[in-house]
Short mmCIF file of C-alpha atoms in Angstrom, two decimals:
data_model
loop_
_atom_site.label_atom_id
_atom_site.label_comp_id
_atom_site.label_asym_id
_atom_site.label_seq_id
_atom_site.Cartn_x
_atom_site.Cartn_y
_atom_site.Cartn_z
CA MET V 175 -0.01 0.01 0.00
CA GLU V 176 1.30 3.41 -0.96
CA LEU V 177 0.46 6.59 0.92
CA ARG V 178 3.13 8.45 -0.98
CA VAL V 179 2.15 11.16 -3.46
CA ASN V 180 4.29 12.88 -6.04
CA LEU V 181 3.26 16.46 -6.71
CA ASN V 182 4.82 17.10 -10.05
CA GLY V 183 8.28 16.27 -8.70
CA PHE V 184 7.82 17.15 -5.02
CA GLU V 185 7.63 13.93 -3.04
CA LEU V 186 5.40 13.60 0.02
CA LYS V 187 5.28 10.47 2.20
CA ASN V 188 1.55 11.09 2.42
CA PRO V 189 -0.81 13.83 1.19
CA ILE V 190 -1.34 15.41 4.57
CA MET V 191 0.43 18.74 5.03
CA THR V 192 0.07 21.53 7.58
CA ALA V 193 -0.87 25.08 6.61
CA SER V 194 1.34 28.11 7.11
CA GLY V 195 0.84 29.98 10.35
CA THR V 196 -0.76 27.12 12.18
CA TYR V 197 2.25 24.89 12.84
CA GLY V 198 5.10 27.26 13.61
CA TYR V 199 8.31 25.81 12.30
CA ALA V 200 7.13 22.29 13.18
CA ASP V 201 9.41 21.36 16.10
CA GLU V 202 7.06 23.12 18.51
CA TYR V 203 4.45 20.47 17.81
CA GLU V 204 6.61 17.55 18.82
CA VAL V 205 4.98 17.63 22.28
CA PHE V 206 1.71 16.57 20.61
CA THR V 207 2.48 14.30 17.66
CA ASP V 208 5.21 12.70 15.54
CA VAL V 209 5.96 15.63 13.25
CA SER V 210 8.29 13.70 10.90
CA ASN V 211 5.32 11.57 9.83
CA ILE V 212 3.55 14.51 8.18
CA GLY V 213 3.66 14.71 4.40
CA ALA V 214 5.11 18.21 4.57
CA ILE V 215 4.78 21.14 6.95
CA VAL V 216 4.53 24.63 5.57
CA THR V 217 6.46 27.09 7.72
CA LYS V 218 4.97 30.20 9.17
CA ALA V 219 5.28 33.00 6.56
CA ILE V 220 8.80 34.30 6.35
CA SER V 221 9.71 37.79 5.18
CA ILE V 222 13.04 39.35 4.29
CA ASN V 223 13.02 41.39 7.49
CA PRO V 224 11.61 40.30 10.86
CA LYS V 225 7.98 41.46 11.35
CA LYS V 226 6.37 42.42 14.60
CA GLY V 227 2.83 41.96 13.39
CA ASN V 228 -0.28 43.86 14.26
CA GLN V 229 -1.08 45.64 17.50
CA GLY V 230 -4.25 45.03 19.46
CA GLU V 231 -6.49 42.00 19.58
CA ARG V 232 -5.38 39.43 17.02
CA ILE V 233 -7.88 36.57 17.28
CA PHE V 234 -11.62 36.27 17.48
CA GLU V 235 -13.60 33.04 17.68
CA THR V 236 -16.56 32.70 15.35
CA THR V 237 -19.17 30.00 14.81
CA SER V 238 -17.09 27.02 13.59
CA GLY V 239 -14.05 29.14 12.93
CA MET V 240 -11.88 32.05 13.88
CA ILE V 241 -10.64 35.36 12.52
CA ASN V 242 -7.01 36.33 12.84
CA ARG V 243 -5.08 39.50 12.21
CA ILE V 244 -1.63 38.41 13.36
CA GLY V 245 0.00 40.51 10.64
CA LEU V 246 2.62 37.89 9.64
CA GLU V 247 4.71 38.30 12.76
CA ASN V 248 7.88 36.32 12.02
CA LEU V 249 11.58 36.14 12.77
CA GLY V 250 12.78 37.10 9.30
CA ILE V 251 14.60 34.98 6.72
CA LYS V 252 18.10 35.36 8.22
CA GLU V 253 17.13 34.03 11.64
CA PHE V 254 14.96 31.34 10.03
CA ILE V 255 18.00 30.04 8.17
CA GLU V 256 20.28 30.29 11.14
CA LYS V 257 17.97 28.88 13.83
CA LYS V 258 15.09 26.95 12.34
CA LEU V 259 16.43 25.45 9.13
CA PRO V 260 19.05 23.30 10.96
CA ILE V 261 16.33 21.87 13.23
CA LEU V 262 14.08 20.96 10.27
CA LYS V 263 17.00 19.32 8.48
CA GLU V 264 18.25 17.48 11.58
CA LYS V 265 14.83 16.10 12.40
CA ASN V 266 14.29 15.12 8.78
CA ILE V 267 11.01 17.06 8.51
CA ASN V 268 9.82 17.56 4.96
CA PHE V 269 8.93 21.23 4.71
CA VAL V 270 7.84 24.01 2.42
CA MET V 271 9.05 27.52 3.12
CA ASN V 272 6.20 30.05 3.01
CA LEU V 273 7.26 33.46 1.71
CA ALA V 274 5.55 36.80 2.25
CA GLY V 275 6.62 40.18 0.96
CA SER V 276 5.50 43.78 0.53
CA SER V 277 7.16 44.35 -2.85
CA PHE V 278 8.31 42.35 -5.90
CA GLU V 279 11.88 42.90 -4.77
CA ASP V 280 11.20 41.37 -1.33
CA TYR V 281 9.79 38.18 -2.79
CA VAL V 282 12.55 37.83 -5.37
CA GLU V 283 15.24 38.48 -2.78
CA ALA V 284 13.69 35.82 -0.47
CA ALA V 285 13.36 33.34 -3.35
CA LYS V 286 17.06 33.84 -4.21
CA ILE V 287 17.99 32.99 -0.63
CA ALA V 288 15.76 29.91 -0.74
CA GLN V 289 17.55 28.84 -3.91
CA LYS V 290 20.98 29.45 -2.39
CA GLU V 291 20.08 27.48 0.72
CA GLY V 292 18.88 24.54 -1.38
CA ILE V 293 15.31 24.73 -0.08
CA LYS V 294 13.29 22.14 -2.03
CA ALA V 295 9.93 23.82 -2.02
CA ILE V 296 8.48 27.28 -1.38
CA GLU V 297 4.89 28.46 -1.11
CA VAL V 298 4.31 32.08 -2.06
CA ASN V 299 1.72 33.90 0.00
CA VAL V 300 0.27 36.40 -2.48
CA SER V 301 -2.38 37.76 -0.08
CA CYS V 302 0.04 40.51 0.97
CA PRO V 303 -0.52 44.15 -0.11
CA ASN V 304 1.95 45.49 -2.70
CA VAL V 305 3.06 48.45 -0.59
CA LYS V 306 5.00 50.15 -3.38
CA GLU V 307 2.11 50.01 -5.85
CA GLY V 308 -1.10 51.13 -4.26
CA CYS V 309 -1.31 48.36 -1.62
CA LEU V 310 -3.45 46.14 -3.78
CA GLU V 311 -2.81 42.50 -2.92
CA PHE V 312 -0.53 40.66 -5.42
CA GLY V 313 -2.99 37.82 -5.61
CA VAL V 314 -6.07 39.70 -6.82
CA ASP V 315 -4.85 40.89 -10.19
CA PRO V 316 -3.76 38.34 -12.85
CA SER V 317 -1.17 40.55 -14.52
CA SER V 318 0.56 41.59 -11.29
CA LEU V 319 0.45 37.97 -10.07
CA SER V 320 1.90 36.74 -13.31
CA LYS V 321 4.70 39.30 -13.16
CA LEU V 322 5.46 38.27 -9.56
CA ILE V 323 5.52 34.54 -10.17
CA SER V 324 7.60 34.88 -13.32
CA ALA V 325 10.17 36.95 -11.44
CA ILE V 326 10.35 34.35 -8.64
CA ARG V 327 10.54 31.53 -11.19
CA GLU V 328 13.57 33.13 -12.77
CA VAL V 329 15.62 32.95 -9.58
CA TYR V 330 14.16 29.86 -7.90
CA LEU V 331 14.51 26.47 -9.47
CA GLY V 332 12.88 24.31 -6.77
CA PHE V 333 9.20 23.37 -6.36
CA LEU V 334 7.15 26.59 -6.53
CA ILE V 335 3.69 26.66 -4.97
CA VAL V 336 1.45 29.73 -5.18
CA LYS V 337 -1.11 30.06 -2.40
CA LEU V 338 -4.17 31.81 -3.79
CA THR V 339 -6.51 34.13 -1.99
CA PRO V 340 -10.25 33.43 -2.23
CA ASN V 341 -11.07 37.13 -2.00
CA VAL V 342 -11.42 37.47 -5.75
CA SER V 343 -14.21 37.06 -8.27
CA ASP V 344 -12.28 35.23 -11.00
CA ILE V 345 -10.12 32.58 -9.39
CA GLU V 346 -9.72 30.71 -12.73
CA SER V 347 -7.74 33.41 -14.45
CA LEU V 348 -5.51 33.89 -11.42
CA ALA V 349 -4.76 30.15 -11.29
CA LEU V 350 -4.08 30.15 -15.01
CA SER V 351 -1.70 33.05 -14.80
CA CYS V 352 0.29 31.18 -12.08
CA GLU V 353 0.46 28.10 -14.27
CA LYS V 354 1.64 30.14 -17.25
CA ALA V 355 4.21 31.96 -15.14
CA GLY V 356 5.82 28.63 -14.26
CA ALA V 357 4.33 27.68 -10.88
CA ASN V 358 4.56 23.94 -10.10
CA ALA V 359 1.47 23.79 -7.93
CA ILE V 360 -1.35 25.90 -6.55
CA SER V 361 -2.52 25.81 -2.95
CA ALA V 362 -5.97 27.18 -2.19
CA ILE V 363 -7.41 28.77 -0.23
CA ASN V 364 -5.93 31.37 2.08
CA THR V 365 -8.28 32.98 4.63
CA LEU V 366 -11.45 34.81 3.73
CA LYS V 367 -11.90 38.43 4.67
CA GLY V 368 -14.14 38.61 7.71
CA LEU V 369 -15.26 40.84 10.58
CA GLY V 370 -15.99 39.49 14.04
CA VAL V 371 -18.20 41.61 16.24
CA LYS V 372 -19.11 40.95 19.83
CA ILE V 373 -21.70 43.00 21.66
CA GLU V 374 -21.95 42.61 25.43
CA ILE V 375 -24.64 44.23 27.48
CA LEU V 376 -23.12 44.78 30.88
CA PRO V 377 -25.16 44.45 34.11
CA ASN V 378 -25.19 48.27 34.45
CA GLY V 379 -26.70 48.63 30.96
CA GLU V 380 -23.47 49.70 29.31
CA ILE V 381 -22.73 48.31 25.89
CA LYS V 382 -19.28 46.83 25.32
CA LYS V 383 -18.32 46.26 21.69
CA THR V 384 -15.29 44.26 20.45
CA SER V 385 -14.49 43.81 16.79
CA VAL V 386 -11.66 42.11 14.86
CA GLN V 387 -11.26 42.48 11.11
CA GLY V 388 -9.06 39.80 9.58
CA GLY V 389 -8.85 36.47 7.89
CA LEU V 390 -11.56 33.90 8.53
CA SER V 391 -10.46 30.26 8.81
CA GLY V 392 -11.66 27.00 10.29
CA ARG V 393 -14.42 24.49 9.52
CA CYS V 394 -16.90 27.16 8.38
CA ILE V 395 -14.83 27.98 5.23
CA LYS V 396 -14.73 24.46 3.82
CA PRO V 397 -17.57 24.86 1.27
CA VAL V 398 -15.91 27.98 -0.11
CA ALA V 399 -12.57 26.17 -0.35
CA LEU V 400 -14.11 23.14 -2.07
CA SER V 401 -15.77 25.37 -4.62
CA MET V 402 -12.54 27.23 -5.32
CA VAL V 403 -10.49 24.04 -5.67
CA LYS V 404 -13.08 22.62 -8.06
CA ARG V 405 -13.00 25.79 -10.19
CA ILE V 406 -9.20 25.84 -10.29
CA TYR V 407 -9.12 22.14 -11.17
CA SER V 408 -11.29 22.80 -14.16
CA VAL V 409 -8.71 25.10 -15.74
CA VAL V 410 -5.15 24.10 -14.71
CA LYS V 411 -3.05 20.99 -15.16
CA ILE V 412 -0.60 21.59 -12.31
CA PRO V 413 -1.43 19.90 -8.96
CA ILE V 414 -3.66 21.64 -6.45
CA ILE V 415 -3.20 21.49 -2.69
CA GLY V 416 -6.52 21.94 -0.99
CA ILE V 417 -6.80 24.05 2.15
CA GLY V 418 -9.79 25.25 4.14
CA GLY V 419 -11.60 23.84 7.15
CA ILE V 420 -10.22 20.33 7.05
CA SER V 421 -10.76 18.54 10.36
CA CYS V 422 -11.13 14.82 9.54
CA LEU V 423 -10.59 12.13 6.94
CA GLU V 424 -13.99 12.77 5.28
CA ASP V 425 -12.99 16.37 4.59
CA VAL V 426 -9.77 15.18 2.96
CA LEU V 427 -11.80 12.85 0.68
CA GLU V 428 -14.05 15.71 -0.30
CA PHE V 429 -11.02 17.74 -1.39
CA PHE V 430 -9.62 14.79 -3.33
CA SER V 431 -12.94 14.36 -5.05
CA VAL V 432 -12.90 17.93 -6.41
CA GLY V 433 -9.36 17.70 -7.65
CA ALA V 434 -6.88 18.27 -4.81
CA GLU V 435 -3.74 16.12 -4.96
CA ALA V 436 -2.76 16.90 -1.35
CA VAL V 437 -4.26 18.92 1.50
CA GLN V 438 -3.15 21.24 4.24
CA ILE V 439 -4.60 21.16 7.76
CA GLY V 440 -4.75 24.64 9.25
CA THR V 441 -6.88 25.95 12.09
CA GLU V 442 -7.78 22.41 13.23
CA ASN V 443 -4.18 22.13 14.50
CA PHE V 444 -5.23 24.60 17.23
CA THR V 445 -8.33 22.62 18.16
CA ASN V 446 -6.63 19.23 17.97
CA PRO V 447 -2.82 19.41 17.70
CA ALA V 448 -2.53 15.69 17.07
CA ILE V 449 -4.97 15.78 14.10
CA THR V 450 -2.38 15.20 11.39
CA GLY V 451 -1.27 11.87 12.79
CA GLN V 452 -4.87 10.79 13.26
CA ILE V 453 -5.89 11.58 9.67
CA ILE V 454 -2.81 9.81 8.26
CA GLN V 455 -3.78 6.73 10.24
CA ASP V 456 -7.41 6.92 9.11
CA LEU V 457 -6.28 7.29 5.51
CA GLU V 458 -4.16 4.17 5.76
CA LYS V 459 -7.08 2.20 7.30
CA LEU V 460 -9.37 3.39 4.50
CA LEU V 461 -7.02 2.16 1.74
CA LEU V 462 -6.87 -1.23 3.49
CA LYS V 463 -10.63 -1.35 3.83
CA LEU V 464 -11.25 -0.46 0.16
CA ASN V 465 -8.40 -2.74 -0.89
CA LEU V 466 -6.69 0.07 -2.77
CA LYS V 467 -2.97 0.11 -3.45
CA SER V 468 -2.32 3.87 -3.50
CA ILE V 469 -3.63 7.35 -2.84
CA ASP V 470 -3.72 7.86 -6.60
CA GLU V 471 -6.10 4.92 -6.94
CA LEU V 472 -8.29 6.39 -4.17
CA LYS V 473 -8.35 9.77 -5.92
CA ARG V 474 -9.34 8.18 -9.24
CA LYS V 475 -12.20 6.35 -7.49
CA LEU V 476 -13.36 9.54 -5.78
CA ARG V 477 -13.34 11.47 -9.05
CA GLU V 478 -15.26 8.85 -11.05
CA MET A 80 6.98 14.33 27.11
CA ARG A 81 3.62 14.49 25.37
CA LYS A 82 1.33 17.37 26.35
CA ASN A 83 -2.00 16.17 25.03
CA HIS A 84 -3.97 14.21 27.61
CA GLN A 85 -7.29 12.42 28.01
CA GLY A 86 -8.19 12.87 31.68
CA THR A 87 -11.19 11.67 33.69
CA VAL A 88 -13.44 14.03 35.57
CA ILE A 89 -13.49 13.10 39.19
CA LYS A 90 -15.34 16.16 40.52
CA ASN A 91 -17.14 19.06 38.88
CA ILE A 92 -19.39 20.99 41.19
CA GLU A 93 -20.66 24.54 41.60
CA ILE A 94 -18.94 25.66 44.82
CA LYS A 95 -20.06 29.24 44.69
CA LYS A 96 -22.45 31.20 42.48
CA ASP A 97 -21.38 30.38 38.87
CA ILE A 98 -17.97 29.20 40.12
CA TYR A 99 -17.04 25.55 39.66
CA GLU A 100 -14.35 23.31 41.03
CA LEU A 101 -13.19 20.75 38.47
CA LYS A 102 -10.93 17.87 39.39
CA ILE A 103 -9.34 15.74 36.70
CA LYS A 104 -7.41 12.53 37.09
CA SER A 105 -4.73 12.36 34.42
CA ASP A 106 -1.35 11.01 33.40
CA MET A 107 0.15 14.51 33.46
CA LYS A 108 3.49 14.20 35.26
CA GLU A 109 3.98 17.66 36.68
CA ALA A 110 2.56 21.15 37.01
CA PHE A 111 3.54 24.26 38.85
CA ALA A 112 1.79 27.42 39.99
CA GLY A 113 1.19 29.79 37.06
CA GLN A 114 0.78 27.06 34.48
CA PHE A 115 -2.51 26.24 32.82
CA ILE A 116 -4.36 23.55 30.90
CA SER A 117 -6.25 24.09 27.63
CA VAL A 118 -9.49 22.22 27.34
CA LEU A 119 -11.18 20.98 24.18
CA CYS A 120 -14.84 22.09 24.01
CA PRO A 121 -16.73 20.25 21.27
CA ASN A 122 -17.87 22.45 18.39
CA LYS A 123 -15.63 25.27 19.58
CA THR A 124 -12.61 26.10 17.43
CA LEU A 125 -10.54 27.41 20.30
CA ARG A 126 -9.67 25.47 23.39
CA ARG A 127 -10.29 27.18 26.72
CA PRO A 128 -7.29 27.90 28.98
CA PHE A 129 -7.61 27.55 32.77
CA SER A 130 -5.06 28.21 35.49
CA ILE A 131 -4.22 25.20 37.60
CA SER A 132 -5.21 25.82 41.21
CA ASN A 133 -3.79 22.57 42.56
CA PHE A 134 -1.85 19.57 41.37
CA ASN A 135 -1.14 16.33 43.14
CA ASN A 136 0.12 13.17 41.51
CA GLY A 137 -1.70 13.62 38.21
CA GLU A 138 -4.80 15.05 39.86
CA ILE A 139 -5.46 18.54 38.54
CA THR A 140 -7.78 21.11 40.17
CA VAL A 141 -9.19 23.98 38.17
CA LEU A 142 -11.56 26.71 39.33
CA TYR A 143 -13.62 28.28 36.66
CA LYS A 144 -16.33 30.86 36.28
CA LEU A 145 -19.33 30.29 33.95
CA LYS A 146 -18.83 32.75 31.14
CA GLY A 147 -19.86 31.43 27.76
CA GLU A 148 -20.43 28.34 25.71
CA GLY A 149 -17.03 26.80 26.51
CA THR A 150 -17.42 26.90 30.30
CA LYS A 151 -21.10 25.92 29.92
CA TYR A 152 -19.96 22.72 28.22
CA ILE A 153 -17.31 22.01 30.84
CA SER A 154 -19.92 22.55 33.60
CA SER A 155 -22.04 19.82 32.00
CA LEU A 156 -19.31 17.18 32.43
CA LYS A 157 -20.09 14.46 34.94
CA THR A 158 -17.84 12.36 37.12
CA GLY A 159 -16.28 9.68 34.93
CA ASP A 160 -16.50 11.75 31.71
CA VAL A 161 -13.37 12.04 29.57
CA ILE A 162 -11.85 15.49 29.23
CA ASP A 163 -9.37 16.30 26.45
CA PHE A 164 -6.78 18.85 27.47
CA LEU A 165 -3.25 20.11 26.74
CA GLY A 166 -0.91 20.78 29.55
CA ALA A 167 0.79 21.79 31.58
CA LEU A 168 1.32 24.86 29.37
CA GLY A 169 3.08 28.15 30.05
CA ASN A 170 5.76 29.21 32.51
CA THR A 171 5.59 29.33 36.32
CA PHE A 172 5.82 31.84 39.10
CA SER A 173 9.30 31.89 40.49
CA TYR A 174 10.29 32.44 44.11
CA GLU A 175 13.91 31.31 44.42
CA ASN A 176 14.92 34.71 45.78
CA THR A 177 11.67 35.50 47.62
CA ASN A 178 11.61 35.60 51.38
CA SER A 179 8.24 37.22 51.93
CA ALA A 180 5.42 37.29 49.40
CA LEU A 181 2.22 39.21 49.07
CA LEU A 182 -0.28 37.29 46.88
CA ILE A 183 -3.23 39.12 45.34
CA GLY A 184 -6.04 37.30 43.58
CA ALA A 185 -8.87 39.29 42.06
CA GLY A 186 -12.04 37.32 41.42
CA ILE A 187 -11.38 33.96 39.74
CA GLY A 188 -7.76 35.10 39.58
CA ILE A 189 -7.45 33.54 43.04
CA ALA A 190 -7.05 30.11 41.35
CA PRO A 191 -3.27 30.16 40.62
CA MET A 192 -2.69 32.13 43.85
CA LEU A 193 -4.04 29.21 45.87
CA PHE A 194 -1.59 26.89 44.11
CA LEU A 195 1.26 29.35 44.60
CA LYS A 196 0.38 29.70 48.29
CA LYS A 197 0.52 25.95 48.67
CA GLU A 198 3.92 25.73 46.99
CA MET A 199 5.24 28.56 49.11
CA ASN A 200 3.93 26.95 52.31
CA GLU A 201 5.70 23.71 51.39
CA LYS A 202 8.93 25.62 50.77
CA GLY A 203 8.55 27.62 54.00
CA ILE A 204 8.26 30.96 52.25
CA LYS A 205 6.32 33.53 54.25
CA ASN A 206 3.20 34.63 52.34
CA PHE A 207 -0.04 36.53 52.73
CA LEU A 208 -2.94 36.09 50.28
CA ILE A 209 -5.53 38.74 49.68
CA SER A 210 -8.47 37.91 47.51
CA GLY A 211 -11.35 40.05 46.32
CA PHE A 212 -14.86 39.25 45.01
CA LYS A 213 -17.79 41.27 43.88
CA THR A 214 -20.27 39.60 46.20
CA ASN A 215 -20.29 37.22 49.13
CA GLU A 216 -22.04 34.61 46.99
CA GLU A 217 -18.94 34.14 44.83
CA ALA A 218 -16.29 34.53 47.53
CA LEU A 219 -13.90 31.56 47.56
CA LEU A 220 -12.10 30.39 50.65
CA GLY A 221 -8.40 29.96 51.32
CA SER A 222 -7.18 33.54 51.65
CA ASP A 223 -5.64 35.32 54.62
CA LYS A 224 -7.84 38.33 53.83
CA THR A 225 -10.95 38.44 51.70
CA VAL A 226 -12.35 41.71 50.34
CA ILE A 227 -16.04 41.62 49.41
CA GLY A 228 -17.41 44.42 47.23
CA GLY A 229 -14.39 46.65 47.40
CA SER A 230 -11.05 46.37 45.73
CA VAL A 231 -8.16 44.05 46.54
CA MET A 232 -6.07 47.18 46.51
CA ASP A 233 -7.99 48.70 49.48
CA ASN A 234 -5.62 49.35 52.41
CA ILE A 235 -2.83 47.82 50.39
CA ASP A 236 -0.26 50.24 51.89
CA GLU A 237 -1.08 49.07 55.41
CA ILE A 238 -0.88 45.45 54.41
CA ILE A 239 2.49 45.95 52.76
CA GLU A 240 3.65 47.77 55.90
CA LYS A 241 2.49 44.89 58.07
CA THR A 242 3.55 41.83 56.01
CA LYS A 243 6.75 43.40 54.56
CA PRO A 244 6.83 41.48 51.25
CA ASP A 245 9.77 41.63 48.86
CA THR A 246 7.61 40.43 45.93
CA ILE A 247 3.96 40.80 45.01
CA TYR A 248 2.35 38.01 42.95
CA SER A 249 -1.00 38.58 41.32
CA CYS A 250 -3.60 37.26 38.97
CA GLY A 251 -6.89 38.89 37.88
CA PRO A 252 -8.26 41.41 35.39
CA SER A 253 -5.54 43.44 33.70
CA ILE A 254 -6.82 46.63 35.27
CA VAL A 255 -5.97 45.16 38.71
CA LEU A 256 -2.64 43.77 37.54
CA LYS A 257 -1.63 47.16 36.23
CA LEU A 258 -2.38 48.69 39.64
CA VAL A 259 -0.42 45.93 41.37
CA CYS A 260 2.66 46.57 39.18
CA LYS A 261 2.36 50.32 39.75
CA LYS A 262 2.15 49.81 43.49
CA ALA A 263 5.12 47.42 43.49
CA GLU A 264 7.20 49.93 41.59
CA GLU A 265 6.21 52.74 43.95
CA LYS A 266 7.22 50.63 46.96
CA GLY A 267 10.40 49.33 45.39
CA LEU A 268 9.09 45.71 45.34
CA LYS A 269 9.29 43.11 42.65
CA ALA A 270 6.07 41.95 40.97
CA GLN A 271 5.05 38.88 39.02
CA VAL A 272 1.67 38.83 37.40
CA ALA A 273 -0.20 36.13 35.48
CA LEU A 274 -2.00 37.53 32.39
CA GLU A 275 -5.05 36.27 30.54
CA LYS A 276 -5.68 36.49 26.78
CA VAL A 277 -7.73 34.72 24.14
CA MET A 278 -5.43 31.98 22.84
CA ALA A 279 -5.37 29.73 19.80
CA CYS A 280 -2.43 27.32 19.76
CA GLY A 281 -1.35 27.50 23.46
CA ILE A 282 2.28 26.87 22.60
CA GLY A 283 3.53 30.16 21.24
CA VAL A 284 3.45 29.46 17.52
CA CYS A 285 0.35 31.24 16.25
CA ARG A 286 1.29 34.60 17.86
CA GLY A 287 -2.39 35.24 18.57
CA CYS A 288 -2.00 36.14 22.25
CA VAL A 289 1.03 38.39 22.26
CA ILE A 290 1.61 41.43 24.47
CA GLU A 291 4.16 44.16 23.93
CA LEU A 292 7.05 44.36 26.31
CA LYS A 293 8.88 47.57 27.32
CA ASP A 294 11.90 46.61 25.18
CA GLY A 295 9.65 46.76 22.14
CA SER A 296 9.49 43.00 21.56
CA ASN A 297 6.39 40.79 21.56
CA ALA A 298 5.87 37.97 24.06
CA SER A 299 3.20 35.32 23.86
CA VAL A 300 1.04 34.98 26.96
CA CYS A 301 0.67 31.24 26.39
CA LYS A 302 4.34 30.29 26.06
CA ASP A 303 6.56 33.15 27.31
CA GLY A 304 3.89 33.78 29.98
CA PRO A 305 1.37 33.69 31.45
CA VAL A 306 3.62 34.95 34.26
CA PHE A 307 5.60 38.13 33.57
CA GLU A 308 7.81 40.35 35.73
CA GLY A 309 5.80 43.50 36.38
CA GLU A 310 8.62 45.74 35.17
CA VAL A 311 8.88 44.29 31.64
CA ILE A 312 5.19 44.77 30.70
CA GLN A 313 4.23 47.71 28.46
CA TRP A 314 0.76 48.60 29.79
CA ASN A 315 -1.56 50.28 27.34
#
């Protein structure tokens, strides 16, 4: 039986990955589960310079989900390479480096460093505002996205994944422009724009209002993610990594059925930090039960 | 050492109005005052963190106040029910150089103070615990002085004069902790306070529960805290 999947050249021992921002740099989760068993972990977003992130409240729980506005707080690429990369290598953790930037130059610079360090795979977070050009997100305009991915492709020869934002009307043309620009895979979706509001009426009649504007994630976004993956699958040939509200084996199967070749578990890691190991086990049991030899066979069956 | 546990509820009763005492039997090896556990509440995305108020040979005691859906679920657990939690998480109060301690617990913030008091008693460190509650109905036992209706900071100068602490330890709403830190600074005492924030991961990776320190850096309440030296916190 074969849990292994090959994403267009990037080998995973199984199709279960963890999503950026929900798994740190992986070693932190060793107190909960066997991290080296995971198909691949995607690191927290890394930017050229360290980022302190947003001030004020950063998380807000919603019905079946949460909103975050962390603001990509991270240690910067230099410290990542000095401190975290050796741990990932030593522990033999298969990983993808997630990159964030605020200009074309930032991304290209980071991709050059990834190339120089021999990093096998990167995932480009294109939900960041292009600070130099009107603060529009890179991932909402096909021509700016295409320009960005082409520029990264020129300097980075490893496995290049683009993580698409769902906050667009025409996901198909964005996915196509990534494919044309030389991306090796697409991961979808990033968080949805959302606003959490909490109104409390205090005993003295005063009204207390809390609100957090940020990215919505968790189980509630799964139907949106499934729809996006299906739409992307209908137009591109490169593999798709499905992300959005996955919390159990059934969810993984749903993503396979609409075209995902692998999946990333995100917010569920907070709810159940041992979820990855459990899903990998369940997947193995399912293949046995259905008498299937590989994940590819399972996917074919699910897409019939 | 794994930090995810499946414990068994051995006690879960309302001991005061809307305040419950939960006892869990578990395979957790150790826990110290200041640390917390993070409880899975079905259908909630985020786990709920609770300070540990006592720990003995795998048996964890937590005091919690009914607040929302999470605590409502926990209050419905019966003896023998399984409870899924992470722990012990966070850092601990430290008292290696403390000879005399003043402990201040505001409201349910008394929970870690009771654990700290027990540890200090075992180590023979002189301590005095003040607790404060809005009403008599919710006043928990175990303090050397209990304030009902007023503020835990009432007559604090007199108490400091009388008990001569070198360090003040506190847990409660941030408005109280800020006053505690200010008072400690004014009196030339050290302070350690346990903060509370909405948390997601509980292990410092998601950066959801960070506070700003005076040196300009961020610290996560769940991993770098919940206990911080009063002098490093940048109060807003």
